[in-house]
Each structure stands twice: as structure tokens, then as C-alpha cells.
Coordinates of C-alpha atoms in Angstrom, one line a residue:
M16 CA 14.5 -30.5 71.2
F17 CA 12.7 -31.5 68.0
Q18 CA 13.8 -35.2 66.9
K19 CA 12.5 -37.3 64.1
L20 CA 13.7 -40.1 61.9
V21 CA 13.9 -39.5 58.3
C22 CA 15.1 -41.7 55.4
A23 CA 16.6 -41.0 52.0
V24 CA 16.5 -43.5 49.2
D25 CA 18.7 -42.9 46.1
L26 CA 18.0 -45.2 43.1
G27 CA 21.3 -44.5 41.2
S28 CA 22.4 -46.0 38.1
N29 CA 25.0 -48.3 39.7
S30 CA 23.9 -48.6 43.3
F31 CA 20.7 -48.2 45.2
R32 CA 21.4 -46.6 48.7
L33 CA 19.2 -46.1 51.8
L34 CA 20.2 -43.7 54.6
V35 CA 18.3 -43.2 57.9
G36 CA 19.0 -40.2 60.0
R37 CA 17.7 -38.5 63.1
I38 CA 16.8 -34.9 62.9
V39 CA 18.2 -33.0 66.2
G40 CA 17.3 -29.3 65.9
D41 CA 19.0 -28.3 62.5
Q42 CA 21.4 -31.3 62.2
I43 CA 21.0 -34.7 60.9
Y44 CA 22.8 -37.7 62.4
P45 CA 23.0 -40.6 60.3
L46 CA 21.8 -43.8 62.0
D47 CA 21.7 -46.7 59.5
G48 CA 22.6 -47.2 55.9
L49 CA 22.3 -49.8 53.3
K50 CA 23.7 -50.3 49.8
E51 CA 22.7 -52.8 46.9
S52 CA 24.7 -53.0 43.8
V53 CA 22.0 -53.2 41.2
R54 CA 24.0 -51.7 38.1
L55 CA 20.6 -50.5 36.7
A56 CA 22.4 -48.7 33.8
A57 CA 23.8 -52.1 32.5
G58 CA 20.4 -53.2 31.8
L59 CA 19.5 -50.1 29.6
G60 CA 19.7 -51.3 25.9
S61 CA 20.4 -49.3 22.8
D62 CA 16.6 -49.0 22.5
K63 CA 16.5 -47.3 25.9
Q64 CA 14.4 -50.0 27.5
L65 CA 15.4 -51.5 30.7
D66 CA 15.7 -55.2 30.5
A67 CA 14.0 -57.7 32.8
A68 CA 17.2 -58.8 34.8
A69 CA 18.0 -55.1 35.7
R70 CA 14.4 -54.5 36.6
E71 CA 14.3 -57.7 38.9
R72 CA 17.6 -56.8 40.6
A73 CA 16.2 -53.4 41.5
L74 CA 13.0 -54.7 42.8
E75 CA 14.6 -57.2 44.9
A76 CA 16.8 -54.4 46.5
L77 CA 13.7 -52.2 47.2
R78 CA 11.9 -55.0 48.7
R79 CA 14.8 -55.5 51.3
F80 CA 14.8 -51.6 51.8
N81 CA 11.1 -51.9 52.5
E82 CA 11.6 -54.1 55.4
R83 CA 13.9 -51.4 57.1
I84 CA 11.6 -48.4 56.6
R85 CA 7.9 -49.8 56.3
N86 CA 7.1 -48.3 59.6
L87 CA 8.1 -44.7 58.9
P88 CA 5.5 -42.2 58.3
P89 CA 5.1 -41.3 54.5
D90 CA 6.3 -37.7 55.0
A91 CA 9.5 -39.1 56.6
V92 CA 10.9 -40.8 53.5
R93 CA 11.9 -39.5 50.1
A94 CA 13.1 -41.6 47.3
V95 CA 14.7 -40.2 44.2
A96 CA 15.9 -41.8 41.0
T97 CA 18.7 -40.5 38.8
N98 CA 19.9 -40.7 35.2
T99 CA 18.8 -44.2 34.1
L100 CA 15.4 -43.6 35.1
R101 CA 15.4 -40.4 33.4
V102 CA 16.2 -41.9 30.1
A103 CA 14.7 -45.3 30.2
K104 CA 11.5 -45.4 27.9
N105 CA 9.8 -48.0 30.0
A106 CA 10.6 -46.1 33.4
P107 CA 6.9 -45.2 34.0
Q108 CA 5.9 -48.9 34.0
F109 CA 8.9 -49.9 36.1
L110 CA 8.2 -47.1 38.7
L111 CA 4.8 -48.5 39.5
E112 CA 6.4 -51.9 40.3
A113 CA 9.2 -50.1 42.2
E114 CA 7.0 -48.0 44.3
E115 CA 5.0 -51.2 45.3
A116 CA 8.1 -52.9 46.3
L117 CA 9.4 -50.0 48.3
G118 CA 6.2 -48.9 49.7
F119 CA 6.7 -45.3 49.2
P120 CA 6.6 -42.8 46.2
I121 CA 9.7 -42.5 43.8
E122 CA 10.6 -39.1 42.3
V123 CA 12.6 -39.0 39.1
I124 CA 14.7 -35.8 39.7
A125 CA 16.3 -33.8 36.8
G126 CA 20.1 -33.8 36.3
R127 CA 20.6 -30.2 37.7
E128 CA 18.3 -31.0 40.6
E129 CA 20.5 -34.0 41.4
A130 CA 23.6 -31.9 41.2
R131 CA 21.9 -29.3 43.6
L132 CA 21.2 -32.1 46.2
I133 CA 24.7 -33.6 45.9
Y134 CA 26.1 -30.3 46.7
V135 CA 23.9 -29.9 49.8
G136 CA 24.9 -33.2 51.0
V137 CA 28.7 -32.5 50.5
A138 CA 28.5 -28.9 51.9
H139 CA 27.3 -30.4 55.2
T140 CA 30.5 -32.6 55.4
L141 CA 33.1 -30.2 54.5
P142 CA 35.4 -28.8 57.2
D143 CA 35.3 -25.3 55.6
P144 CA 32.2 -24.7 53.6
T145 CA 33.3 -21.1 53.1
L146 CA 35.8 -22.1 50.7
Q147 CA 34.6 -22.1 47.1
Q148 CA 34.2 -25.6 46.2
L149 CA 34.1 -27.6 42.8
V150 CA 32.4 -30.8 43.6
V151 CA 32.3 -33.8 41.1
D152 CA 30.2 -36.8 41.6
I153 CA 30.7 -39.7 39.2
G154 CA 27.6 -41.9 39.1
G155 CA 26.7 -44.8 37.1
G156 CA 24.8 -43.0 34.3
S157 CA 25.7 -39.3 34.6
T158 CA 28.4 -37.1 36.2
E159 CA 27.4 -34.1 38.2
F160 CA 29.5 -30.8 38.5
I161 CA 28.9 -28.1 41.0
I162 CA 30.6 -24.9 42.1
G163 CA 29.3 -23.6 45.4
R164 CA 30.3 -21.7 48.6
N165 CA 28.6 -22.2 52.0
F166 CA 25.6 -24.1 51.3
E167 CA 24.5 -22.4 48.1
P168 CA 25.5 -23.7 44.6
I169 CA 26.7 -21.2 42.2
Q170 CA 26.9 -23.4 38.9
L171 CA 25.2 -26.8 38.3
E172 CA 25.5 -29.1 35.4
S173 CA 25.0 -32.8 34.8
L174 CA 26.7 -34.5 31.9
Y175 CA 25.5 -37.8 30.3
M176 CA 28.4 -40.0 31.2
G177 CA 28.9 -42.4 34.2
C178 CA 30.9 -45.3 35.4
V179 CA 28.5 -48.1 34.3
G180 CA 28.1 -46.7 30.7
Y181 CA 31.6 -46.1 30.1
S182 CA 32.8 -49.5 31.4
L183 CA 30.5 -51.3 29.1
R184 CA 31.2 -49.1 26.2
Y185 CA 35.0 -48.9 26.3
F186 CA 36.1 -51.8 28.5
P187 CA 33.8 -54.7 27.2
G188 CA 34.3 -57.9 29.1
G189 CA 36.6 -56.1 31.7
Y190 CA 39.4 -55.9 29.3
I191 CA 41.5 -52.7 29.8
E192 CA 43.4 -51.9 26.6
K193 CA 45.4 -48.9 25.6
Q194 CA 43.1 -48.0 22.8
G195 CA 39.9 -48.4 24.8
L196 CA 41.2 -46.3 27.6
K197 CA 42.2 -43.5 25.3
E198 CA 38.9 -43.5 23.6
A199 CA 37.2 -43.4 26.8
E200 CA 39.3 -40.4 28.1
L201 CA 38.8 -38.6 24.9
A202 CA 35.1 -39.0 25.0
A203 CA 34.9 -37.7 28.4
R204 CA 37.1 -34.8 27.7
N205 CA 34.8 -34.1 24.7
E206 CA 31.9 -33.7 27.0
L207 CA 33.8 -31.8 29.6
Q208 CA 34.9 -29.1 27.0
A209 CA 31.4 -27.7 27.0
I210 CA 31.5 -26.5 30.7
A211 CA 35.4 -26.5 31.3
N212 CA 35.6 -22.7 30.3
P213 CA 32.8 -21.2 32.3
Y214 CA 33.7 -23.3 35.4
R215 CA 37.2 -22.1 35.3
E216 CA 36.2 -18.5 34.8
T217 CA 34.1 -18.9 38.2
G218 CA 37.1 -20.6 39.8
W219 CA 37.3 -22.8 43.0
D220 CA 39.6 -23.0 46.1
Q221 CA 39.2 -26.9 46.4
A222 CA 38.1 -29.7 44.4
V223 CA 35.9 -32.4 46.0
G224 CA 35.1 -35.8 44.7
S225 CA 31.9 -37.7 46.1
S226 CA 30.3 -41.1 45.7
G227 CA 31.7 -44.6 44.7
S228 CA 34.2 -44.0 42.0
A229 CA 35.9 -41.1 43.6
K230 CA 36.0 -43.2 47.0
S231 CA 37.3 -46.3 45.4
I232 CA 40.1 -44.3 43.6
A233 CA 40.9 -42.4 46.6
D234 CA 41.2 -45.6 48.7
V235 CA 43.4 -47.2 46.1
L236 CA 45.7 -44.3 45.8
E237 CA 46.1 -43.9 49.4
Q238 CA 46.5 -47.5 50.4
S239 CA 48.9 -48.2 47.5
G240 CA 51.1 -45.4 48.7
W241 CA 50.5 -43.3 45.6
S242 CA 49.0 -40.5 47.4
S243 CA 49.5 -39.2 50.9
G244 CA 45.9 -37.9 51.0
G245 CA 43.0 -37.6 48.4
I246 CA 43.4 -38.0 44.7
T247 CA 46.3 -36.5 42.9
R248 CA 47.4 -36.2 39.3
E249 CA 50.6 -38.2 40.0
G250 CA 48.7 -40.8 41.8
L251 CA 46.2 -41.1 38.8
E252 CA 49.2 -41.6 36.5
K253 CA 50.6 -44.4 38.4
L254 CA 47.1 -46.0 38.7
R255 CA 46.7 -45.6 34.9
S256 CA 49.9 -47.3 34.1
H257 CA 49.2 -50.2 36.6
M258 CA 45.6 -50.7 35.0
L259 CA 47.3 -51.0 31.5
R260 CA 49.7 -53.6 32.8
A261 CA 47.1 -55.6 34.5
G262 CA 44.9 -55.7 31.2
H263 CA 41.6 -56.7 32.9
V264 CA 39.9 -55.5 35.8
D265 CA 39.9 -58.9 37.5
K266 CA 43.7 -58.6 37.8
L267 CA 43.6 -55.2 39.4
D268 CA 45.1 -56.6 42.5
L269 CA 45.2 -53.3 44.4
P270 CA 44.0 -52.7 48.1
G271 CA 41.0 -50.4 48.5
I272 CA 38.9 -52.0 45.6
K273 CA 35.7 -53.8 46.5
G274 CA 34.3 -56.5 44.6
D275 CA 31.1 -54.8 43.6
R276 CA 33.2 -51.9 42.5
L277 CA 35.4 -53.8 39.8
P278 CA 33.1 -53.9 37.2
V279 CA 32.7 -50.2 36.8
F280 CA 36.1 -49.1 38.1
A281 CA 37.8 -48.5 34.7
G282 CA 34.9 -46.4 33.5
G283 CA 34.9 -44.2 36.6
F284 CA 38.7 -43.9 36.4
S285 CA 38.6 -42.6 32.8
I286 CA 36.2 -39.9 33.5
L287 CA 38.1 -38.8 36.6
Y288 CA 41.3 -38.9 34.7
A289 CA 39.8 -36.8 32.0
L290 CA 38.6 -34.3 34.5
F291 CA 42.0 -33.8 35.9
K292 CA 43.4 -33.1 32.4
E293 CA 40.6 -30.8 31.2
F294 CA 40.2 -28.8 34.3
D295 CA 43.9 -28.9 35.0
L296 CA 43.5 -30.3 38.6
E297 CA 46.4 -31.4 40.8
H298 CA 44.6 -32.5 43.9
M299 CA 41.0 -33.6 44.9
V300 CA 39.7 -34.4 48.3
F301 CA 37.0 -37.0 49.0
S302 CA 33.7 -36.4 50.8
D303 CA 31.4 -38.8 52.2
G304 CA 28.4 -36.5 51.5
A305 CA 26.4 -37.4 48.4
L306 CA 23.0 -37.4 47.0
R307 CA 21.3 -39.3 49.9
L308 CA 22.5 -36.9 52.6
G309 CA 21.3 -33.9 50.5
V310 CA 18.0 -35.3 50.2
L311 CA 17.8 -35.7 53.9
Y312 CA 18.9 -32.0 54.5
D313 CA 16.3 -31.1 51.9
L314 CA 13.7 -32.9 53.9
L315 CA 15.0 -31.1 57.1
G316 CA 14.3 -27.8 55.4
R317 CA 10.8 -28.9 54.6
Y318 CA 10.3 -29.8 58.3
H319 CA 11.3 -26.4 59.4
R320 CA 9.2 -24.8 56.7
H321 CA 12.1 -23.7 54.6
D322 CA 11.0 -25.5 51.7
L323 CA 13.3 -24.6 48.6
R324 CA 10.2 -25.1 46.3
D325 CA 8.6 -22.0 47.7
A326 CA 11.8 -20.1 47.0
T327 CA 11.8 -21.3 43.4
V328 CA 8.1 -20.2 42.8
Q329 CA 8.9 -16.7 44.2
A330 CA 12.0 -16.7 41.9
F331 CA 9.9 -17.7 38.7
R332 CA 7.3 -15.0 39.7
R333 CA 10.0 -12.5 39.4
R334 CA 11.8 -13.9 36.3
Y335 CA 8.6 -14.2 34.3
Q336 CA 7.0 -10.8 35.7
V337 CA 3.8 -12.4 37.0
D338 CA 1.0 -10.0 37.9
V339 CA 1.3 -10.6 41.5
A340 CA -2.0 -9.2 42.6
Q341 CA -3.8 -11.4 40.2
A342 CA -1.9 -14.6 41.2
D343 CA -2.7 -13.9 44.8
S344 CA -6.3 -13.3 44.0
V345 CA -6.7 -16.4 42.0
S346 CA -4.6 -18.4 44.6
A347 CA -6.7 -17.1 47.6
L348 CA -10.1 -18.0 45.9
A349 CA -9.0 -21.3 44.7
L350 CA -7.6 -22.2 48.2
A351 CA -10.9 -21.2 49.9
L352 CA -13.0 -23.4 47.5
F353 CA -10.6 -26.2 48.1
A354 CA -10.7 -25.9 51.8
Q355 CA -14.4 -26.4 51.6
Q356 CA -13.8 -29.9 50.5
C357 CA -11.3 -30.9 53.0
A358 CA -12.5 -29.3 56.2
G359 CA -11.4 -31.5 59.2
C360 CA -8.7 -33.2 57.2
E361 CA -6.5 -30.4 56.3
E362 CA -3.2 -32.4 57.1
E363 CA -4.2 -35.3 54.9
F364 CA -4.5 -32.8 51.9
A365 CA -1.7 -30.4 53.0
N366 CA 0.4 -31.3 49.9
D367 CA -2.3 -31.1 47.4
R368 CA -3.1 -27.5 48.9
R369 CA 0.4 -26.6 48.3
F370 CA 0.4 -27.7 44.7
L371 CA -2.8 -25.8 44.1
D372 CA -1.1 -22.7 45.5
W373 CA 2.1 -23.0 43.4
A374 CA 0.0 -23.7 40.3
A375 CA -2.1 -20.5 41.0
Q376 CA 0.9 -18.4 41.5
L377 CA 2.6 -19.5 38.2
H378 CA -0.3 -20.2 35.9
E379 CA 0.4 -17.1 33.8
I380 CA 4.1 -17.3 33.4
G381 CA 3.5 -18.4 29.8
L382 CA 2.3 -14.8 29.0
S383 CA 6.0 -13.9 29.0
V384 CA 6.1 -16.0 25.7
A385 CA 2.8 -15.1 24.0
H386 CA -0.8 -14.4 24.9
S387 CA -2.3 -16.8 22.5
S388 CA -2.4 -20.3 24.1
Y389 CA -0.3 -19.0 27.1
H390 CA -1.5 -21.9 29.3
K391 CA 0.4 -24.2 26.8
H392 CA 3.5 -22.1 27.1
T393 CA 3.1 -22.1 30.9
A394 CA 2.8 -25.9 30.9
Y395 CA 5.9 -26.2 28.8
I396 CA 7.9 -24.0 31.1
L397 CA 6.8 -25.8 34.1
G398 CA 7.5 -29.2 32.7
N399 CA 11.0 -28.5 31.2
A400 CA 12.7 -25.6 33.2
D401 CA 15.1 -26.3 36.1
M402 CA 13.2 -25.7 39.1
P403 CA 15.4 -26.4 42.3
G404 CA 13.5 -28.4 44.8
F405 CA 11.0 -29.9 42.4
S406 CA 11.2 -33.5 41.0
R407 CA 10.4 -34.3 37.4
M408 CA 6.9 -35.7 38.6
D409 CA 6.4 -32.4 40.8
Q410 CA 7.0 -30.3 37.6
G411 CA 4.8 -32.7 35.7
R412 CA 2.0 -32.2 38.1
L413 CA 2.3 -28.5 38.0
A414 CA 2.6 -28.4 34.2
R415 CA -0.8 -30.6 34.1
L416 CA -2.6 -28.1 36.5
A417 CA -1.4 -25.2 34.5
L418 CA -2.4 -26.6 31.3
A419 CA -6.0 -27.4 32.4
H420 CA -6.7 -24.1 34.0
R421 CA -8.5 -22.9 30.9
G422 CA -9.7 -24.3 27.8
K423 CA -10.3 -27.8 26.9
L424 CA -10.2 -30.5 29.7
E425 CA -9.7 -33.2 27.1
R426 CA -6.0 -32.2 27.3
V427 CA -5.7 -33.9 30.7
Q428 CA -8.4 -36.5 30.3
S429 CA -5.7 -39.3 30.8
L430 CA -5.5 -38.4 34.3
D431 CA -6.7 -40.9 36.9
P432 CA -10.4 -40.5 37.4
E433 CA -9.7 -40.9 41.3
S434 CA -7.0 -38.3 41.4
T435 CA -7.4 -35.3 43.7
D436 CA -6.0 -33.1 40.8
W437 CA -9.5 -32.9 39.3
L438 CA -10.8 -31.0 42.3
L439 CA -7.5 -28.9 42.0
I440 CA -8.3 -28.3 38.5
L441 CA -11.8 -27.1 39.1
C442 CA -10.9 -24.9 42.0
L443 CA -8.1 -23.2 39.9
R444 CA -10.5 -23.1 36.8
L445 CA -13.3 -21.4 38.8
A446 CA -10.9 -18.9 40.5
C447 CA -9.6 -17.9 37.1
I448 CA -13.1 -17.3 35.7
V449 CA -14.1 -15.2 38.7
H450 CA -11.0 -13.1 38.7
R451 CA -11.1 -12.8 34.8
A452 CA -11.6 -9.0 35.1
R453 CA -8.4 -8.5 37.3
S454 CA -10.4 -6.0 39.5
H455 CA -9.0 -7.8 42.6
A456 CA -12.2 -7.0 44.5
A457 CA -13.1 -9.6 47.0
P458 CA -15.5 -12.0 45.4
P459 CA -19.1 -12.7 46.7
P460 CA -19.6 -15.6 49.0
L461 CA -19.0 -18.8 46.9
R462 CA -19.7 -22.4 48.0
L463 CA -18.4 -25.4 46.3
Q464 CA -19.9 -28.6 47.3
R465 CA -20.3 -32.4 46.3
D466 CA -23.2 -33.0 44.0
G467 CA -23.4 -36.9 43.6
Q468 CA -20.4 -37.9 41.6
G469 CA -19.6 -34.3 40.7
F470 CA -19.7 -30.7 42.2
M471 CA -22.0 -27.9 42.5
L472 CA -21.0 -24.1 42.8
A473 CA -23.5 -22.1 44.8
A474 CA -23.3 -18.5 44.0
P475 CA -25.6 -15.4 44.9
Q476 CA -28.3 -14.8 42.2
H477 CA -28.0 -11.1 42.3
W478 CA -24.1 -11.5 41.6
L479 CA -24.8 -13.7 38.7
Q480 CA -27.4 -11.2 37.4
E481 CA -24.8 -8.3 37.8
S482 CA -21.8 -10.3 36.1
P483 CA -23.2 -11.7 32.8
L484 CA -19.9 -12.4 31.4
T485 CA -18.9 -14.4 34.5
H486 CA -22.2 -16.1 34.4
A487 CA -21.8 -17.2 30.9
A488 CA -18.4 -18.4 31.4
L489 CA -19.7 -20.6 34.4
Q490 CA -22.3 -22.0 32.2
E491 CA -19.7 -22.9 29.7
E492 CA -17.7 -24.4 32.3
Q493 CA -20.7 -26.9 32.9
Q494 CA -20.3 -28.0 29.3
H495 CA -16.4 -28.5 29.5
W496 CA -17.0 -31.0 32.3
A497 CA -20.0 -32.7 30.7
R498 CA -17.8 -33.5 27.8
L499 CA -15.8 -35.7 30.0
G500 CA -18.8 -37.3 31.6
K501 CA -18.1 -35.3 34.8
G502 CA -20.9 -33.5 36.7
F503 CA -20.6 -29.8 37.4
R504 CA -23.3 -27.3 37.7
V505 CA -23.9 -23.8 39.0
K506 CA -26.7 -22.9 41.3
A507 CA -28.1 -19.4 41.8
E508 CA -29.0 -18.7 45.4
R509 CA -30.8 -15.8 47.0
A510 CA -28.2 -15.9 49.9
V511 CA -25.0 -17.9 50.2
A512 CA -22.8 -18.5 53.2
A513 CA -19.2 -17.2 52.9
A514 CA -16.6 -19.5 51.4
G515 CA -13.6 -20.7 53.6

């Protein structure tokens, strides 16, 4: 039976977590987990810059994680970052240090993608996933809300409110005062009003809480005798009264609260209390499933060739009414040209190949907005739409490839000169030129080969003579690359071996 170790790293706004699991068939069995209380969101200033102390706490945690996973292969580890690194202005610089400390790439995921992965993790821990579930995950910087059934989400939302931010804003110094608690609850209810009606209309059979805030509150209620199981409205009222009497988080002498949770407990409570009020909840169960488990199951899908990103690309082709024959023709030629450059090392470049295919399949979706500058519209859609399965960096890469598939290459000149994306861009541009007429006829044998520091496209002489528009476009392509100081030329040959 297929077995493999996989690892998920969750760079949350409050805690960093690592989960190692073993894939056995279609199941994942957790083997080891680590948690570091980093409170990354606490280091986010009003200028949206992460301060030095928070960055150093994060890097120290990642260095410790590195010791546990450094021997795992690259495709067995997926690290994702959430809200704080979505909003921090200096996140790009920090991520370079963070990836070096961890030893693996880190993806910043969008809020709804975070919500989707959370639901995947929770759904795999529920005793009866056939029920329609409302899943709520209160994180350090954002809170995710999902309604789903079985293993498919129906509604996804991420709101910019979390236990770290609320604790700092409404309970400064750890003091729990009536006015601060009321303001925190009202602020949360105000955010929740935007989604309350559509969520109530969809409905749910059971409410489920996941992650640290829900767990600590459930533990407190159960161990204090204020709930016989899970989180209840009555239990929350008793806990609220106790918090106001204590007056400070350090005086919350309650069973079930761990020391590292105390600084953010009041913020998490205020959000959950507001949720019970706004959604008219009476009871919520707790699930150990969370983002990191969802990431592992997402990896499992990729191992079994059930990559959600493929389904998302197909959905976008339908949504934006892509000319499928044209997309397939461009993809086939682009991939054939690319294959000529990685013969014998296909596995090493498998991920690049997939991005080239996806970019070719979607390069014309901007036509749904306007024909003029459609590549810019395509790039905007790919960079900003919700694309399940794709991280922010995945989307940024697709957007860059789409933007560069025609027109001025100067738009992407900041790309690393050593990046393989230059080759992907060249293959995509050449395929679009050859198939510009949309005849979908098989192209003549073309050969792309290295030419010093650049590339040369060998094409049949008779075809170039019979295709003056294409020949002129290929000659113009030489000028585009020359303006960036990169070599590309077209060579006419009497006979050219077939591509592929």
C-alpha cells in the first residue's frame, strides 16, 4: 500500500504549527506535531510593517521546525502563511529570510483559500460529514467562516478580525473592562452582519469551531462545569461574567487555559460571543481539524493526481468562455517546445510544465472583459480572483505569464534573470504567434534550442515563406527580446526534425 511522509507548516498570525503525517492509501495518519507561540500579528504596526521582534520570534520558530523536516523531499512539505503575511507591507522581504530558515518555500494564501483548506481539515475529523456544517476558525489575524457538506464547501468567507488584533485593540495591557468588552463584541458583530443573512439563508445542521480560541473556550466551559459538551450560549454568558469580575487576563484562574493562550483569550472570546449573538447559535462542537490538516489532505489529492488546481482551471475556462480549441492548440505547442529544453529531466521541471499548461489554458480569459489589452485583463483576473487550490504566489506567477504572453516584455523585466519563467514565457509567446490565425492545423516541425545565452527557433524555410505574417511576427519577437538584452533568433532551415 502507498505510504509517504508529508508535512504541513502553518504560519498563523498567533501560532506557527507543524504537522507530520503518513499517507496510507487515501488516509493521513498524524505522526508528529509542533507548536510555537509567535504572535506575529502583535508585531504588525499601524504602518502595516512587521517589527524586528516579531520577525525574529518567527525565524527562531522556523529554524526549530527545519530540524524536524530538513530530510523530507521538497514535494512532501507545504508551508502556508495567513492573514498577517497577507497584509504586512514588508512580507516579501521577511519571506526570503523565513524560507531560508525553514528550508522550504512558503506560500501566502488568500483568505477564502485559507477557509477552504480549513474546511477540508475539519471535514476529515467530523463523525458525520453528511450533515451541513457551519465551520468557524478564529485565527490570530482573521476569522474564517465556511458552510459545507461532505468534503465540499458551499460558502467561504474570511473576515479581518482575529484574537491577536482584538486583544491588543480592546484589551490593552490585558485589562478586561466592561466598555472594552462591549466595544470588541460590537465591532465583531458589525463585521459579521455582512455575511449573517446569506449564511442563515443557506443554513446548517451543526456549528463547529476549530483552532486555538475555540479549543481553549470549550476546555474552560467543560472543565468549569459550565457546559456538558462543547460551547454553549449559557456557558459563554457565565464565562463573560467571570472575565469581567477578574478584570485582567492574569487573574483568569480557570481550568483549561494554557499560559500561551492567556494574552489573546479575551479577543478570541469577544469574537466567538459576537458570533453566537449574530448567528443566533445555541451550541457549537469543537474539531481538532484545522488548516494544517487541510493542507495535508490537499497534498494527498495532488499525490493521487486529484489536484484541485486542475479543476479550478477547468472551471475558469467555462466561466470566461474560453475558446477551448485555441487554448488546447497553444498549450500543446508551448509544452512541446518546453519539452525540448528539459529532455531527460522531466520530473525536475514537472511543476514548471504544469504552470505553462495552466497559463496557456487561461491566457485569453481577459477577452471576456475587452479585446483591447486583454492580456492585462487576464493578468488582473488571475492575480486577484478566488482560485481554489492556488496560493497567492501561484496566482502571481500565472498572472505574470499571462501578462507576458504578448506585447512588451518590459512589463516583467524585474523577473529574476535565472528564473525558468523566462523559458515558459518564450514558449507561450511562440505558441501564440504560431496559432494566431486560429486554424488549429498542426504546426510544422519547429525546434527550440539553446543559442549561447539565448535561444534559437529553427523553422522550415518553405513554411516561413508561405506564412509571411507569422514570419514577420517572429522577426518582431527577436526585437522584443533584444530590448531586454536577451538573445532570441529565428533560423530558416530546409528540413527541421519534428518537435517533441
